[in-house]
């Protein structure tokens, strides 16, 4: 059974930093592209960042230069380092897994087959 468990969310002031983690089990982690998505109240779940199984990274424009996605295949763990946080970054953040055989842009929810339960990030102004 595949499990993705996010942690590291919380309340932070604008300009601050948080590091999210996603612990994966039940899948060959190193073979999957991993992504972070977020969903703010009343909004659609949106792409944040992705990292391919070979290490290429992709970012949503509004987080480029502030967020860094990384992975530790030895620990089956995905990370999202978030710096210079803004109130508009407030959302529930989800990690997701995508088969390396899936075609697409890495940015669409439908490309990902496994999802975590989410962790809340709140940025106060």
CSV table of C-alpha atoms in Angstrom, one decimal:
chain,number,residue,atom,x,y,z
A,1,UNK,CA,0.0,0.0,0.0
A,2,UNK,CA,1.4,3.3,-1.1
A,3,UNK,CA,1.6,6.0,1.6
A,4,UNK,CA,2.7,9.6,1.2
A,5,UNK,CA,2.9,11.5,4.5
A,6,UNK,CA,3.6,15.2,4.6
A,7,UNK,CA,5.0,17.1,7.5
A,8,UNK,CA,6.6,20.5,8.4
A,9,UNK,CA,3.7,22.8,7.8
A,10,UNK,CA,2.8,25.5,10.3
A,11,UNK,CA,2.3,29.2,10.9
A,12,UNK,CA,5.0,31.6,9.8
A,13,UNK,CA,5.3,35.3,9.3
A,14,UNK,CA,5.7,36.8,5.9
A,15,UNK,CA,9.4,36.7,4.8
A,16,UNK,CA,10.0,33.5,6.9
A,17,UNK,CA,10.8,30.0,5.8
A,18,UNK,CA,9.5,26.5,6.2
A,19,UNK,CA,10.7,23.1,5.0
A,20,UNK,CA,8.1,20.6,4.1
A,21,UNK,CA,8.8,16.8,4.0
A,22,UNK,CA,7.0,14.0,2.4
A,23,UNK,CA,7.8,10.5,3.5
A,24,UNK,CA,7.0,7.8,1.0
A,25,UNK,CA,6.4,4.1,1.5
A,26,UNK,CA,5.0,1.2,-0.6
A,27,UNK,CA,6.5,2.3,-3.9
A,28,UNK,CA,9.9,2.3,-5.6
A,29,UNK,CA,10.5,6.0,-4.7
A,30,UNK,CA,13.5,6.5,-6.9
A,31,UNK,CA,11.5,5.5,-10.0
A,32,UNK,CA,8.8,8.2,-9.5
A,33,UNK,CA,8.6,11.8,-10.4
A,34,UNK,CA,7.4,13.6,-7.3
A,35,UNK,CA,5.5,16.8,-7.1
A,36,UNK,CA,4.1,19.4,-4.7
A,37,UNK,CA,0.7,21.0,-5.1
A,38,UNK,CA,-1.2,23.4,-3.0
A,39,UNK,CA,-4.8,24.3,-2.5
A,40,UNK,CA,-6.0,27.6,-0.9
A,41,UNK,CA,-9.6,27.9,0.4
A,42,UNK,CA,-12.0,28.3,-2.4
A,43,UNK,CA,-9.4,27.6,-5.1
A,44,UNK,CA,-8.4,24.8,-7.3
A,45,UNK,CA,-5.4,22.6,-6.3
A,46,UNK,CA,-2.5,24.0,-8.2
A,47,UNK,CA,1.0,22.9,-9.2
A,48,UNK,CA,3.9,24.2,-7.2
A,49,UNK,CA,7.0,22.1,-8.1
A,50,UNK,CA,8.1,18.8,-9.4
A,51,UNK,CA,11.3,16.7,-9.5
A,52,UNK,CA,11.8,13.9,-12.0
A,53,UNK,CA,13.3,10.6,-11.0
A,54,UNK,CA,16.5,11.7,-12.8
A,55,UNK,CA,16.6,15.1,-10.9
A,56,UNK,CA,15.2,17.6,-13.3
A,57,UNK,CA,13.1,20.2,-11.5
A,58,UNK,CA,10.1,22.3,-12.5
A,59,UNK,CA,8.5,25.3,-10.7
A,60,UNK,CA,5.3,27.3,-10.9
A,61,UNK,CA,6.3,30.9,-11.9
A,62,UNK,CA,5.3,32.5,-8.6
A,63,UNK,CA,7.6,30.3,-6.5
A,64,UNK,CA,10.7,30.4,-8.7
A,65,UNK,CA,13.7,31.7,-6.8
A,66,UNK,CA,11.9,31.2,-3.4
A,67,UNK,CA,11.1,27.5,-3.3
A,68,UNK,CA,13.4,24.6,-3.8
A,69,UNK,CA,12.3,21.0,-4.4
A,70,UNK,CA,14.6,18.2,-3.6
A,71,UNK,CA,14.6,14.5,-2.9
A,72,UNK,CA,16.6,11.9,-0.9
A,73,UNK,CA,16.1,8.6,-2.6
A,74,UNK,CA,18.0,6.8,0.2
A,75,UNK,CA,15.4,8.1,2.7
A,76,UNK,CA,12.4,7.8,0.4
A,77,UNK,CA,11.7,11.5,1.2
A,78,UNK,CA,10.7,14.5,-0.8
A,79,UNK,CA,11.3,18.1,0.4
A,80,UNK,CA,10.2,21.6,-0.3
A,81,UNK,CA,12.2,24.4,1.1
A,82,UNK,CA,10.1,27.5,1.1
A,83,UNK,CA,11.8,30.9,1.7
A,84,UNK,CA,10.6,34.5,1.5
A,85,UNK,CA,7.1,33.3,2.2
A,86,UNK,CA,4.1,35.5,1.3
A,87,UNK,CA,0.6,35.5,2.6
A,88,UNK,CA,-0.6,34.3,-0.8
A,89,UNK,CA,1.4,31.1,-0.2
A,90,UNK,CA,-1.1,30.1,2.5
A,91,UNK,CA,-2.6,26.8,1.5
A,92,UNK,CA,-2.7,23.1,2.2
A,93,UNK,CA,0.3,21.6,0.6
A,94,UNK,CA,0.2,18.1,-0.9
A,95,UNK,CA,2.9,15.8,-2.2
A,96,UNK,CA,2.1,13.5,-5.1
A,97,UNK,CA,3.8,10.7,-7.1
A,98,UNK,CA,3.8,10.3,-10.8
A,99,UNK,CA,5.0,7.3,-12.8
A,100,UNK,CA,8.1,8.0,-14.9
A,101,UNK,CA,6.2,6.5,-17.8
A,102,UNK,CA,3.5,9.1,-17.8
A,103,UNK,CA,3.6,11.7,-20.5
A,104,UNK,CA,2.8,15.3,-19.9
A,105,UNK,CA,4.1,18.5,-18.5
A,106,UNK,CA,4.5,17.4,-14.8
A,107,UNK,CA,2.2,20.3,-13.9
A,108,UNK,CA,-1.3,18.6,-14.2
A,109,UNK,CA,-3.0,16.9,-11.2
A,110,UNK,CA,-4.2,14.1,-13.4
A,111,UNK,CA,-0.7,13.0,-14.1
A,112,UNK,CA,-0.1,12.0,-10.5
A,113,UNK,CA,-1.5,8.8,-9.1
A,114,UNK,CA,-0.7,8.9,-5.4
A,115,UNK,CA,-1.4,11.7,-3.0
A,116,UNK,CA,-0.7,12.6,0.6
A,117,UNK,CA,-3.2,14.0,3.0
A,118,UNK,CA,-1.7,17.4,3.0
A,119,UNK,CA,-0.1,19.8,5.5
A,120,UNK,CA,-1.3,23.3,6.3
A,121,UNK,CA,0.9,26.3,5.6
A,122,UNK,CA,-0.3,29.6,6.9
A,123,UNK,CA,1.7,32.8,6.3
A,124,UNK,CA,0.7,35.9,8.3
A,125,UNK,CA,1.2,39.4,7.1
